[in-house]
Tab-separated table of C-alpha atoms in Angstrom:
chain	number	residue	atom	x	y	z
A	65	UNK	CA	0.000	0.000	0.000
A	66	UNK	CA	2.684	2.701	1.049
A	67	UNK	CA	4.694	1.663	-1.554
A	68	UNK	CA	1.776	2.310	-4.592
A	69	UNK	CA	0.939	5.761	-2.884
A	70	UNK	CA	4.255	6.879	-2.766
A	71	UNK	CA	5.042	5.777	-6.037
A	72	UNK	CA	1.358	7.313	-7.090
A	73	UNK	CA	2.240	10.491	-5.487
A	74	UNK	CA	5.191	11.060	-7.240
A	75	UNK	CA	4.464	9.659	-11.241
A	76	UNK	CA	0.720	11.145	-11.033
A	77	UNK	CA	2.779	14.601	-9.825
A	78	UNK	CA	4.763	14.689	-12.723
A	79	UNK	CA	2.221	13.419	-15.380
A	80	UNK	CA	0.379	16.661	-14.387
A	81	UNK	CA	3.207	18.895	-14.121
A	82	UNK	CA	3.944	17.691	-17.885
A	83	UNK	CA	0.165	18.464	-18.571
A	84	UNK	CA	0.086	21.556	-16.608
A	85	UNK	CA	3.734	22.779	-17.936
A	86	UNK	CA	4.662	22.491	-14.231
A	87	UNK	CA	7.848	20.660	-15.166
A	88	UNK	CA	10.417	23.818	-14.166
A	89	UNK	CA	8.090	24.037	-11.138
A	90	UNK	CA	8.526	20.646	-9.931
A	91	UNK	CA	12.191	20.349	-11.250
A	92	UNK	CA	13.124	23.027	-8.679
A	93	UNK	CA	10.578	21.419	-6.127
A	94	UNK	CA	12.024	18.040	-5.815
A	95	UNK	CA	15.669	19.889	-4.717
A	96	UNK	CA	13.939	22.453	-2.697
A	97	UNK	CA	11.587	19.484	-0.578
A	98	UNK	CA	14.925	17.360	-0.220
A	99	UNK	CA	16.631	20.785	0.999
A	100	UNK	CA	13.452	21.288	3.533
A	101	UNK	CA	13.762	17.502	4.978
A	102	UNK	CA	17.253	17.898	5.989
A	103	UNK	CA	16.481	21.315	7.510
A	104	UNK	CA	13.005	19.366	9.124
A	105	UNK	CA	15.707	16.462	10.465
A	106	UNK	CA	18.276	18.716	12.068
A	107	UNK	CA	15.416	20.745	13.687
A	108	UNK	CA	13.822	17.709	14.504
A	109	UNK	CA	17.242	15.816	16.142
A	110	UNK	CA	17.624	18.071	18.402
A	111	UNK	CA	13.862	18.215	20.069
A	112	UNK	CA	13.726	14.329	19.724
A	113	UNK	CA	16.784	13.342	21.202
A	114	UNK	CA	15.504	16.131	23.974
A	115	UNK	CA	12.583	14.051	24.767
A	116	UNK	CA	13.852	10.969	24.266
A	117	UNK	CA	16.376	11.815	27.054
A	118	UNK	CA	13.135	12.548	28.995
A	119	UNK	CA	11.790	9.442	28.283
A	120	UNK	CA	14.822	7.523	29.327
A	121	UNK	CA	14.971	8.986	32.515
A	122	UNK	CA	11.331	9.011	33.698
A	123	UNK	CA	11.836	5.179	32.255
A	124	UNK	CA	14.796	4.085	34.516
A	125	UNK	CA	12.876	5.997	37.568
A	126	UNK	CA	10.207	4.026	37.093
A	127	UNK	CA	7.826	6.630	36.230
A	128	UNK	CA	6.637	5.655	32.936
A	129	UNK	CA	5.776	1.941	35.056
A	130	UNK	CA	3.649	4.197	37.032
A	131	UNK	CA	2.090	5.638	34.092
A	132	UNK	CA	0.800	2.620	32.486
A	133	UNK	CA	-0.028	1.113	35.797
A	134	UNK	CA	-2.574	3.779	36.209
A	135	UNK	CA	-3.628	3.603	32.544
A	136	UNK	CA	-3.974	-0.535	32.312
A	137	UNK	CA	-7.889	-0.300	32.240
A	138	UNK	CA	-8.046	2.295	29.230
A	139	UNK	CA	-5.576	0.078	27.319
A	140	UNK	CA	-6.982	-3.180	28.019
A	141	UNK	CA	-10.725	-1.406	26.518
A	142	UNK	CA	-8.081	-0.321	23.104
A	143	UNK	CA	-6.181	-3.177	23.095
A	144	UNK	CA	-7.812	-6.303	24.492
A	145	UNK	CA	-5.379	-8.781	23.220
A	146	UNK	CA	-1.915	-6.616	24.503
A	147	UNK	CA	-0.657	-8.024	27.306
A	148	UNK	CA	0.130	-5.364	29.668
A	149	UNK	CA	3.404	-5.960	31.059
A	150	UNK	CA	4.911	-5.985	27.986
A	151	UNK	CA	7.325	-3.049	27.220
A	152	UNK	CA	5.433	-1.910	24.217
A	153	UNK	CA	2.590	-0.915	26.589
A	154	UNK	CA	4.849	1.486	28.465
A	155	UNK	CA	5.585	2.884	25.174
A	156	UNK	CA	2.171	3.495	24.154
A	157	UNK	CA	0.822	5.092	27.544
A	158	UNK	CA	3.863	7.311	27.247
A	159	UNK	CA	2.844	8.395	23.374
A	160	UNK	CA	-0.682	9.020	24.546
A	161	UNK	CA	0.086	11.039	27.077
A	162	UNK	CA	2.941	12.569	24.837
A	163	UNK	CA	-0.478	13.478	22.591
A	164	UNK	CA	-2.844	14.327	25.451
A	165	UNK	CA	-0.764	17.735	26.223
A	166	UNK	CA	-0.174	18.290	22.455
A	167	UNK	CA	3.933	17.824	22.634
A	168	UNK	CA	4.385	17.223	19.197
A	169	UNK	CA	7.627	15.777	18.520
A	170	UNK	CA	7.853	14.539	21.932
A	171	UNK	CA	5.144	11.760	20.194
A	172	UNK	CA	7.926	10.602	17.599
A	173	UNK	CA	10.237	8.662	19.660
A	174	UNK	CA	7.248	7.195	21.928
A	175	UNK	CA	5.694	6.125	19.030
A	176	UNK	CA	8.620	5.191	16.939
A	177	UNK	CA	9.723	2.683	20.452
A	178	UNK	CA	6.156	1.646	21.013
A	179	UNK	CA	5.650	0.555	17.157
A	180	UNK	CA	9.160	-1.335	17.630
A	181	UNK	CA	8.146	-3.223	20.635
A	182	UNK	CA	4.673	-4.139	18.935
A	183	UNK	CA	6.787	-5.258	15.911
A	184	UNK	CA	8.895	-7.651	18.676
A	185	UNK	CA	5.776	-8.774	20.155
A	186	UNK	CA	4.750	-10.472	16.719
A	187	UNK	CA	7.676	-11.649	16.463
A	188	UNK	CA	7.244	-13.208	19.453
A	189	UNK	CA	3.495	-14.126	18.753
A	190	UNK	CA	5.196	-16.174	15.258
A	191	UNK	CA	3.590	-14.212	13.009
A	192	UNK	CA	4.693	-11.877	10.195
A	193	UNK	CA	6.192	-8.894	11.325
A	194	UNK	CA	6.094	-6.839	8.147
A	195	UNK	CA	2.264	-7.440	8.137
A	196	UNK	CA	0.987	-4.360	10.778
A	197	UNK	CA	-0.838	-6.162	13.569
A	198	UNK	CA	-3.801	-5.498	14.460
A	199	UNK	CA	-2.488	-3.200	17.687
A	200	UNK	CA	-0.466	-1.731	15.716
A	201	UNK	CA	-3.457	-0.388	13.157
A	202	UNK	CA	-5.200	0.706	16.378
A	203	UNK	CA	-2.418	2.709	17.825
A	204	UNK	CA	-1.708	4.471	14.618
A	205	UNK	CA	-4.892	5.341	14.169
A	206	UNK	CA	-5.311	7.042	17.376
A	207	UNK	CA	-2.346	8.824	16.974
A	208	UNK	CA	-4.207	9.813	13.439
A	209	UNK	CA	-7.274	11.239	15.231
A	210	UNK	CA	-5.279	13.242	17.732
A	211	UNK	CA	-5.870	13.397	21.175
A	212	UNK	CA	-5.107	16.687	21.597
A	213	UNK	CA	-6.482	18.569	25.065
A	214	UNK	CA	-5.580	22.029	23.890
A	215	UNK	CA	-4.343	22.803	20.608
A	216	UNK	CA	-1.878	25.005	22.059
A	217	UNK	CA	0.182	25.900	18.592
A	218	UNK	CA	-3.656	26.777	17.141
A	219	UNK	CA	-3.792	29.444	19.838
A	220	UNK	CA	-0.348	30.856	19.544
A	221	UNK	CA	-0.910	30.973	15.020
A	222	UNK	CA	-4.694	32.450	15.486
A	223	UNK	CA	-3.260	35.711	18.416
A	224	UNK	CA	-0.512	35.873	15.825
A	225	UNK	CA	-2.817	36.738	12.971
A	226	UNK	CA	-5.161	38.866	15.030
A	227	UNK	CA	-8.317	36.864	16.543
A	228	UNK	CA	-10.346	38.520	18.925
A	229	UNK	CA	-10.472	35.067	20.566
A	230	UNK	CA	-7.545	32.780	20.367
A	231	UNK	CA	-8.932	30.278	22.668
A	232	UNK	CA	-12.293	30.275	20.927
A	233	UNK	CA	-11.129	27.310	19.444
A	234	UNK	CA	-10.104	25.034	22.405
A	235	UNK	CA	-13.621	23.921	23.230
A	236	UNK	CA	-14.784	23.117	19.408
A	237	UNK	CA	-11.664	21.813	18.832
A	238	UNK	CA	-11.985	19.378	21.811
A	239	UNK	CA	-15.371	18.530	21.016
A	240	UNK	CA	-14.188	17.305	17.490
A	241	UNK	CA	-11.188	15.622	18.585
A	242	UNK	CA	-13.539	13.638	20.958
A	243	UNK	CA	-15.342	12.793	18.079
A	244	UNK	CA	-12.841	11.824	15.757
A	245	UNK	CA	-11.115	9.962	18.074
A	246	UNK	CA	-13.866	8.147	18.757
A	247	UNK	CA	-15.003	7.169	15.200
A	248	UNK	CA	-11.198	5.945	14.633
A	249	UNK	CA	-11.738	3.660	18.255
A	250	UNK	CA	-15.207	2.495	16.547
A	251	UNK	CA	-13.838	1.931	12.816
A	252	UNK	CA	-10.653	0.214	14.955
A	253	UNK	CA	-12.600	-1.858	16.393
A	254	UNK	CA	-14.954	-3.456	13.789
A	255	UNK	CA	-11.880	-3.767	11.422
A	256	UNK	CA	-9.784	-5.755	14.300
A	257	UNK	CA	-13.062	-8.232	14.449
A	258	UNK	CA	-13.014	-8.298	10.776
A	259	UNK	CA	-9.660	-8.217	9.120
A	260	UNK	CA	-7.571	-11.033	9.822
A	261	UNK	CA	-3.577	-9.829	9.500
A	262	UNK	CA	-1.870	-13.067	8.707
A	263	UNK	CA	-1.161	-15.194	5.570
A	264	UNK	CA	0.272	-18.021	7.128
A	265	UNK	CA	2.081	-19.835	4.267
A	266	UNK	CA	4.245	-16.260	3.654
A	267	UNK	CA	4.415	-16.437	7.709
A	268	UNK	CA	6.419	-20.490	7.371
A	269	UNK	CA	8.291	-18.791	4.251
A	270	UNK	CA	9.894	-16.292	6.348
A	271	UNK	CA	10.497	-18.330	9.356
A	272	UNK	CA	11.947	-21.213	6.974
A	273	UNK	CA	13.981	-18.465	5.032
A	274	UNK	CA	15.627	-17.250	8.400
A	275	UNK	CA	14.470	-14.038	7.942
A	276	UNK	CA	14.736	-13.372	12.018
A	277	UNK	CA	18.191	-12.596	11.323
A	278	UNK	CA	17.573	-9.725	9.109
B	56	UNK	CA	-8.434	31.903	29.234
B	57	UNK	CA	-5.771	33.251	32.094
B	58	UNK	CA	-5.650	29.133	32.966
B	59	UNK	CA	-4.944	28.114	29.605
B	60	UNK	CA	-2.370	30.843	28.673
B	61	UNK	CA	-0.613	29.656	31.620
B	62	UNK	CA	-0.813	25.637	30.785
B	63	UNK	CA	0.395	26.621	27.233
B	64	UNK	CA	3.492	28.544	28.891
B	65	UNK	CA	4.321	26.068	31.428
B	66	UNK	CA	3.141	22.324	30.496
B	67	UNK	CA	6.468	22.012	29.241
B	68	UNK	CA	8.647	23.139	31.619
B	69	UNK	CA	6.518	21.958	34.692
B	70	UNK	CA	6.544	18.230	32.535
B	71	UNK	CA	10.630	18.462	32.520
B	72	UNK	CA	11.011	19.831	36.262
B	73	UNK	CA	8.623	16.566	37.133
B	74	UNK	CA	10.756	14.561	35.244
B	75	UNK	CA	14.075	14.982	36.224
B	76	UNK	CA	13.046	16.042	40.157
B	77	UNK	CA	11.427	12.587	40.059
B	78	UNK	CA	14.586	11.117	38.781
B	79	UNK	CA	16.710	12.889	41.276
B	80	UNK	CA	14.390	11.422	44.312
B	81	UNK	CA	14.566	8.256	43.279
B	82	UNK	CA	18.800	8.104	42.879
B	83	UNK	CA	19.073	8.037	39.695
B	84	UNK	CA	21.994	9.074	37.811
B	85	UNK	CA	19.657	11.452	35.458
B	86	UNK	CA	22.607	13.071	33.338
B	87	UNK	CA	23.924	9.655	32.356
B	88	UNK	CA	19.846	8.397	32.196
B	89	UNK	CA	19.043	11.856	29.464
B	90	UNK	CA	22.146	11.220	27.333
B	91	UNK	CA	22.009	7.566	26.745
B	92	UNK	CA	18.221	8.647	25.280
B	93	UNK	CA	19.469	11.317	23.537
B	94	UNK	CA	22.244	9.171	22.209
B	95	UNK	CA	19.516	6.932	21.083
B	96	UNK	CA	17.137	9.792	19.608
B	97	UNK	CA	19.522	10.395	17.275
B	98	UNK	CA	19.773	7.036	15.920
B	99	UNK	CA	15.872	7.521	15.689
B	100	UNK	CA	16.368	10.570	13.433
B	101	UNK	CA	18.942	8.934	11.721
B	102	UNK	CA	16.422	5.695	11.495
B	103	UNK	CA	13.430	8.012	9.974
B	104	UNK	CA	15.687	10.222	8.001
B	105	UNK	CA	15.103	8.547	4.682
B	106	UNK	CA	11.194	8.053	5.660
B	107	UNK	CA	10.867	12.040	6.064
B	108	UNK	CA	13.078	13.333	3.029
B	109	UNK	CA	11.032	10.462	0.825
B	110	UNK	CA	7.769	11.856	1.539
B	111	UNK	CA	8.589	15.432	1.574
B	112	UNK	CA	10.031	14.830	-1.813
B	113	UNK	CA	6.894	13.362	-3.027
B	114	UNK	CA	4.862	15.970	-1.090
B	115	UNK	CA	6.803	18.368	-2.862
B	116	UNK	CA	6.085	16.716	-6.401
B	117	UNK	CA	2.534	17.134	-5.964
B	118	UNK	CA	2.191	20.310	-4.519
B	119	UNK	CA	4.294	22.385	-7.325
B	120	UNK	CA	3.304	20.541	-10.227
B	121	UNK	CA	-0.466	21.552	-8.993
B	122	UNK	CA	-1.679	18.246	-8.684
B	123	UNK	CA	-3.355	19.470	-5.508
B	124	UNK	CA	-4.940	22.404	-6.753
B	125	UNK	CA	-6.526	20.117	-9.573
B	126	UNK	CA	-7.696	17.488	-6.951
B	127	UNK	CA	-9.266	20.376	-4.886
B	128	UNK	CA	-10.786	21.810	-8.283
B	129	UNK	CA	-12.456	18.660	-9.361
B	130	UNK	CA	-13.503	17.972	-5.818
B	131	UNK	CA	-15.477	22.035	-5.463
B	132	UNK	CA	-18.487	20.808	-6.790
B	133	UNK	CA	-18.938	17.757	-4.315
B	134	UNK	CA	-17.671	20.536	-1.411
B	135	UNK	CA	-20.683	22.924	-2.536
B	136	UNK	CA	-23.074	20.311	-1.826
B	137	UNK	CA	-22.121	19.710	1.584
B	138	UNK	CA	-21.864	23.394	2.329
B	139	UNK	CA	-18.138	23.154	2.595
B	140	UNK	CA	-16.232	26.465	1.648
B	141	UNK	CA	-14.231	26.017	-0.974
B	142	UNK	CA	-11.198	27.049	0.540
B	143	UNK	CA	-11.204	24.456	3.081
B	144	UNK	CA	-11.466	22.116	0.997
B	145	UNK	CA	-7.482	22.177	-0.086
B	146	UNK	CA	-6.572	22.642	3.366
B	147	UNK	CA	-8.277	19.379	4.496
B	148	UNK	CA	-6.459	17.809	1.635
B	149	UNK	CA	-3.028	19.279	2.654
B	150	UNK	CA	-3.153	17.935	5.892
B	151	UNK	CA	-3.419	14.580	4.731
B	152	UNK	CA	0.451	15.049	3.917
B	153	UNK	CA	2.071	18.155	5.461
B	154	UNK	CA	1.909	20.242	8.736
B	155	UNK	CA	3.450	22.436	7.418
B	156	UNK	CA	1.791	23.008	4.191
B	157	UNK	CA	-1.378	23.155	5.780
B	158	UNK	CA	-0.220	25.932	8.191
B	159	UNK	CA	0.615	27.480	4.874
B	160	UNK	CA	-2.900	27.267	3.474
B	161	UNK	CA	-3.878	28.513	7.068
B	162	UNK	CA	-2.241	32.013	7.529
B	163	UNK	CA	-3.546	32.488	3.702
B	164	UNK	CA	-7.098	31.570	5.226
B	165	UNK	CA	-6.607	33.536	8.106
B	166	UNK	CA	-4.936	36.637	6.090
B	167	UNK	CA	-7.698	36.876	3.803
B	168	UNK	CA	-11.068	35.400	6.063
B	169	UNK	CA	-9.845	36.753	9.514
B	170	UNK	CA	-9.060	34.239	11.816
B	171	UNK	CA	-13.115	34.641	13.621
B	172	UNK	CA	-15.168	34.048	10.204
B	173	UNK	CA	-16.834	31.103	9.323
B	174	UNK	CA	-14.123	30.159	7.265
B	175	UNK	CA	-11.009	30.892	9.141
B	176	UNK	CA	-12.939	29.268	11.820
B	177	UNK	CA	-13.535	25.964	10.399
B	178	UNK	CA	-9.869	26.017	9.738
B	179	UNK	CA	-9.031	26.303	12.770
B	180	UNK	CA	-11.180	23.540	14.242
B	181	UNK	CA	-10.041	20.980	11.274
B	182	UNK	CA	-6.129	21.398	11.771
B	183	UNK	CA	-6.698	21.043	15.734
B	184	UNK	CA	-8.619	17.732	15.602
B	185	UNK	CA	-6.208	15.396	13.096
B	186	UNK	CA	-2.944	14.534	12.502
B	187	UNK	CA	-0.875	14.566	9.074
B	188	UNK	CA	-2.437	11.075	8.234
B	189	UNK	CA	0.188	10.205	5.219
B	190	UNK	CA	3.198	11.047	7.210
B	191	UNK	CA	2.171	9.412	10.423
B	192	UNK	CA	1.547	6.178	8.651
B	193	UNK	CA	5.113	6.562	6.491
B	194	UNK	CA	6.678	7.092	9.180
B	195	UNK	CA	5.660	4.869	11.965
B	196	UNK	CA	5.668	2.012	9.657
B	197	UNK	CA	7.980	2.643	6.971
B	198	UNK	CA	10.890	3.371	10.154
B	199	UNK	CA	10.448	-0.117	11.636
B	200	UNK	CA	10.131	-2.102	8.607
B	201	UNK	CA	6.347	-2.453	8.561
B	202	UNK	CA	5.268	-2.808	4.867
B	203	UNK	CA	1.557	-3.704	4.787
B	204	UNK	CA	-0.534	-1.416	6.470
B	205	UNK	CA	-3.449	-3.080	5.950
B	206	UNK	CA	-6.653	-0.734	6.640
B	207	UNK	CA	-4.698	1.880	8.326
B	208	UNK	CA	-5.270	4.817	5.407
B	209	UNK	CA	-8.741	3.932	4.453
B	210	UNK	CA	-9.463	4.504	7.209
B	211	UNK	CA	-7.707	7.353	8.376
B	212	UNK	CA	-8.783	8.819	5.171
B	213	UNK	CA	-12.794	8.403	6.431
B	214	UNK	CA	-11.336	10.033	9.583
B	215	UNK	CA	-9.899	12.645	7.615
B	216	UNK	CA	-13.538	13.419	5.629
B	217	UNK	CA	-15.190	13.312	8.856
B	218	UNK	CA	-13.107	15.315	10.567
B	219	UNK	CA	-13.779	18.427	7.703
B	220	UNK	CA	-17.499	17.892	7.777
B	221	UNK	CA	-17.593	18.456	11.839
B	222	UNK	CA	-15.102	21.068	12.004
B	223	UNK	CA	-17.556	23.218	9.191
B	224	UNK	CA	-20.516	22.200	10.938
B	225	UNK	CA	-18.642	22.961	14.772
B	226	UNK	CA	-17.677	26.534	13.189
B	227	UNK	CA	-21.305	27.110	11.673
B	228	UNK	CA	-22.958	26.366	15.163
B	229	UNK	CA	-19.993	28.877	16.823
B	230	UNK	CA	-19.594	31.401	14.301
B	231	UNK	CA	-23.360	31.015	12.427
C-alpha cells in the first residue's frame, strides 16, 4: 500500500506537471523538498533526542511503570489482546500522554519505540512482522485522530494573525477531537473483528527463510 | 483563558522539572539516564531520516506541479453540496500530507477570512482535531520495517472526511 501511494504520489505529480507545464516548477521542487527535509531532520534531532532523554529517565525511575499502571484499564478497553506488562505498553501510555498535552515531537520517539516493541511482540506471537498487527493499526490510528487537550500551537498561530479570541477554538476543537477519536476507536474496532492480518504460508516462508536474522 | 495561557506557557517546563526532580528522588543518575536517550534519539532521526526526506520529496512533487490544486478543483463541486467552503477544501487535503503546508494554506485563510469568520474558523477547528495522516503512517511504519498497512489509510482517510465535515458544521454552530 505505502509503496503504490508513494510511487502514485510522485508519477501522477509529474504526469500533471507535464500536462500543466509544471515541469520547471517541480524540477526546482524536488531539490527544494529534499533541501526542507534535511532542515526538518536537524530541527527535529535536536527536540527528539531532547525528549527521548526525557523518556529515558522518567523510564529508569520508574515513572513511565507508574504511568501505564494507572492507565492498564483504558488500554486493556483499546487493546484487548496486549498483554500489559509488555514493554510496548509502556511505550504506548507514554505516546498518549505525549499526545494528550499536544507535545508534538515529543510523540515521535514514543511512538517510533512503542511501534518497535509491537513489531517484537509479533515476532514473538510467530507471526509476520512486516504485516501491521492489528495493535499496531489501532495505535496508529489514534495517533491519526489526535488526542489533543488544547491545541496550544492553534492558539499561539490564530493571536498571531489577530483573533479577537484565540482560545475560541479550544472547546470546538476538543469537542471534534472527541469525536474523531472516537469514530477511529469504533472503525478500529470493527476492522480488528473483521480483518484477519496473517497469511500463514508467507508467515512459514519467512520463518523457513531465516528471515529473524535480518 | 488566564488558565490556559498559563498551561500553554508552562506544560512544558513543569513536565521536565517533574521529570528529572522525580529522577533525582529516586537516585538516579539522570545526566547519564538523558544522554544515553538522547544518544539513542539520534539514531531515531537517523532511522526516519530517509522516511521524512522520501515523503517530503513526493509531497513536494505534488504540490508544485499543482496536482493538488486540480484534486481540490475537481472535488469544489462535491464541497458545494455539503456546504463546505471552498477554501477548506485544499486545506483538508493538505493535511493529509504536510503540517506544514497546511499551516501554509492557514495564515492564507486567516490573512484573507480573519481568523473569527466562518471560514477561518472551520480552519481552525479541522487542523486542531487530526494529525498529518500520510506522514504518520510513512513514518511509523515505513521506520520499523512495517510494509503492509493493511486498513490503516482507508481509514484514516474516512477520519480525515469526517473530521472536515464536523469542524464546518462545529464553526457554523460557533460562528453562524
Amino acid at each position: 500500500m505505502l509503496n503504490y501511494l508513494w510511487a502514485g504520489m510522485i508519477l501522477v505529480g509529474i504526469v500533471v506537471a507535464a500536462f500543466e507545464g509544471n515541469l520547471g516548477a517541480v524540477c526546482e521542487g524536488v531539490v527544494a523538498s529534499s533541501k526542507e527535509a534535511v532542515e526538518l531532520l536537524f530541527v527535529m534531532a535536536g527536540v527528539v533526542s531532547m525528549w527521548n532523554g526525557m523518556l529515558y529517565i522518567a523510564n529508569n525511575s520508574g515513572l513511565i511503570e507508574t504511568l501505564t499502571q494507572k492507565m492498564r484499564p483504558l488500554l486493556r478497553v483499546i487493546f484487548p489482546k496486549l498483554p500489559l506488562e509488555h514493554k510496548a505498553a509502556s511505550f504506548i501510555s507514554a505516546n498518549f500522554i505525549a499526545n494528550i498535552l499536544g507535545l508534538g515531537w515529543a510523540c515521535t520517539p514514543t511512538g517510533i519505540q512503542a511501534m518497535k516493541e509491537l513489531k517484537q511482540l509479533e515476532i514473538d506471537r510467530g507471526n509476520n512482522p512486516q504485516i501491521a498487527s492489528n495493535e499496531m493499526c489501532t495505535f496508529l490510528l489514534l495517533n491519526i485522530s489526535s488526542l489533543q487537550l488544547i491545541p496550544i500551537n492553534m492558539i499561539a498561530y490564530r493571536s498571531q494573525y489577530g483573533s479577537a479570541n484565540p482560545v475560541a477554538v479550544v472547546g470546538p476543537a476538543l469537542f471534534a477531537t472527541a469525536l474523531t477519536t472516537v469514530l477511529a476507536f469504533v472503525i478500529c474496532g470493527l476492522m480488528c473483528k473483521v480483518s484477519k492480518p496473517g497469511e500463514r504460508f508467507f508467515n512459514h516462508q519467512i520463518k523457513c527463510g531465516g528471515g529473524r536474522n535480518r | 483563558m488566564n488558565i490556559l495561557d498559563f498551561l500553554s506557557v508552562s506544560m512544558i517546563p513543569l513536565l521536565v522539572f517533574y521529570i528529572v526532580g522525580n529522577g533525582i528522588l529516586n537516585k538516579r543518575p539522570v545526566f547519564e539516564d538523558f544522554t544515553e536517550g538522547a544518544k539513542n534519539g539520534f539514531q531515531i532521526i537517523i532511522e526516519i531520516a530517509p522516511t521524512i526526506v522520501g515523503l517530503i520529496v513526493a509531497v513536494g512533487v505534488l504540490r508544485t506541479s499543482g496536482t493538488l490544486d486540480l484534486i481540490s478543483g475537481a472535488l469544489s463541486p462535491l464541497a458545494d453540496l455539503f456546504h463546505i467552503p471552498t477554501e477548506i477544501l485544499p486545506l483538508s487535503i493538505v493535511k493529509m500530507f504536510s503540517a506544514s503546508g497546511a499551516n501554509g494554506l492557514l495564515f492564507d485563510i486567516f490573512k484573507e477570512f480573519g481568523t473569527d469568520s466562518h471560514i477561518g474558523f472551520s480552519a481552525s477547528v479541522l487542523l486542531s482535531c487530526t494529525e498529518t495522516l500520510f506522514y504518520t503512517v510513512s513514518l511509523y511504519f515505513m521506520s520499523v520495517g512495517v510494509g503492509k498497512s493493511r486498513w490503516t489509510v482507508p481509514a484514516g482517510i474516512i477520519i480525515a472526511i469526517f473530521s472536515l465535515f464536523i469542524s464546518v458544521w462545529v464553526a457554523e454552530s460557533m460562528v453562524g
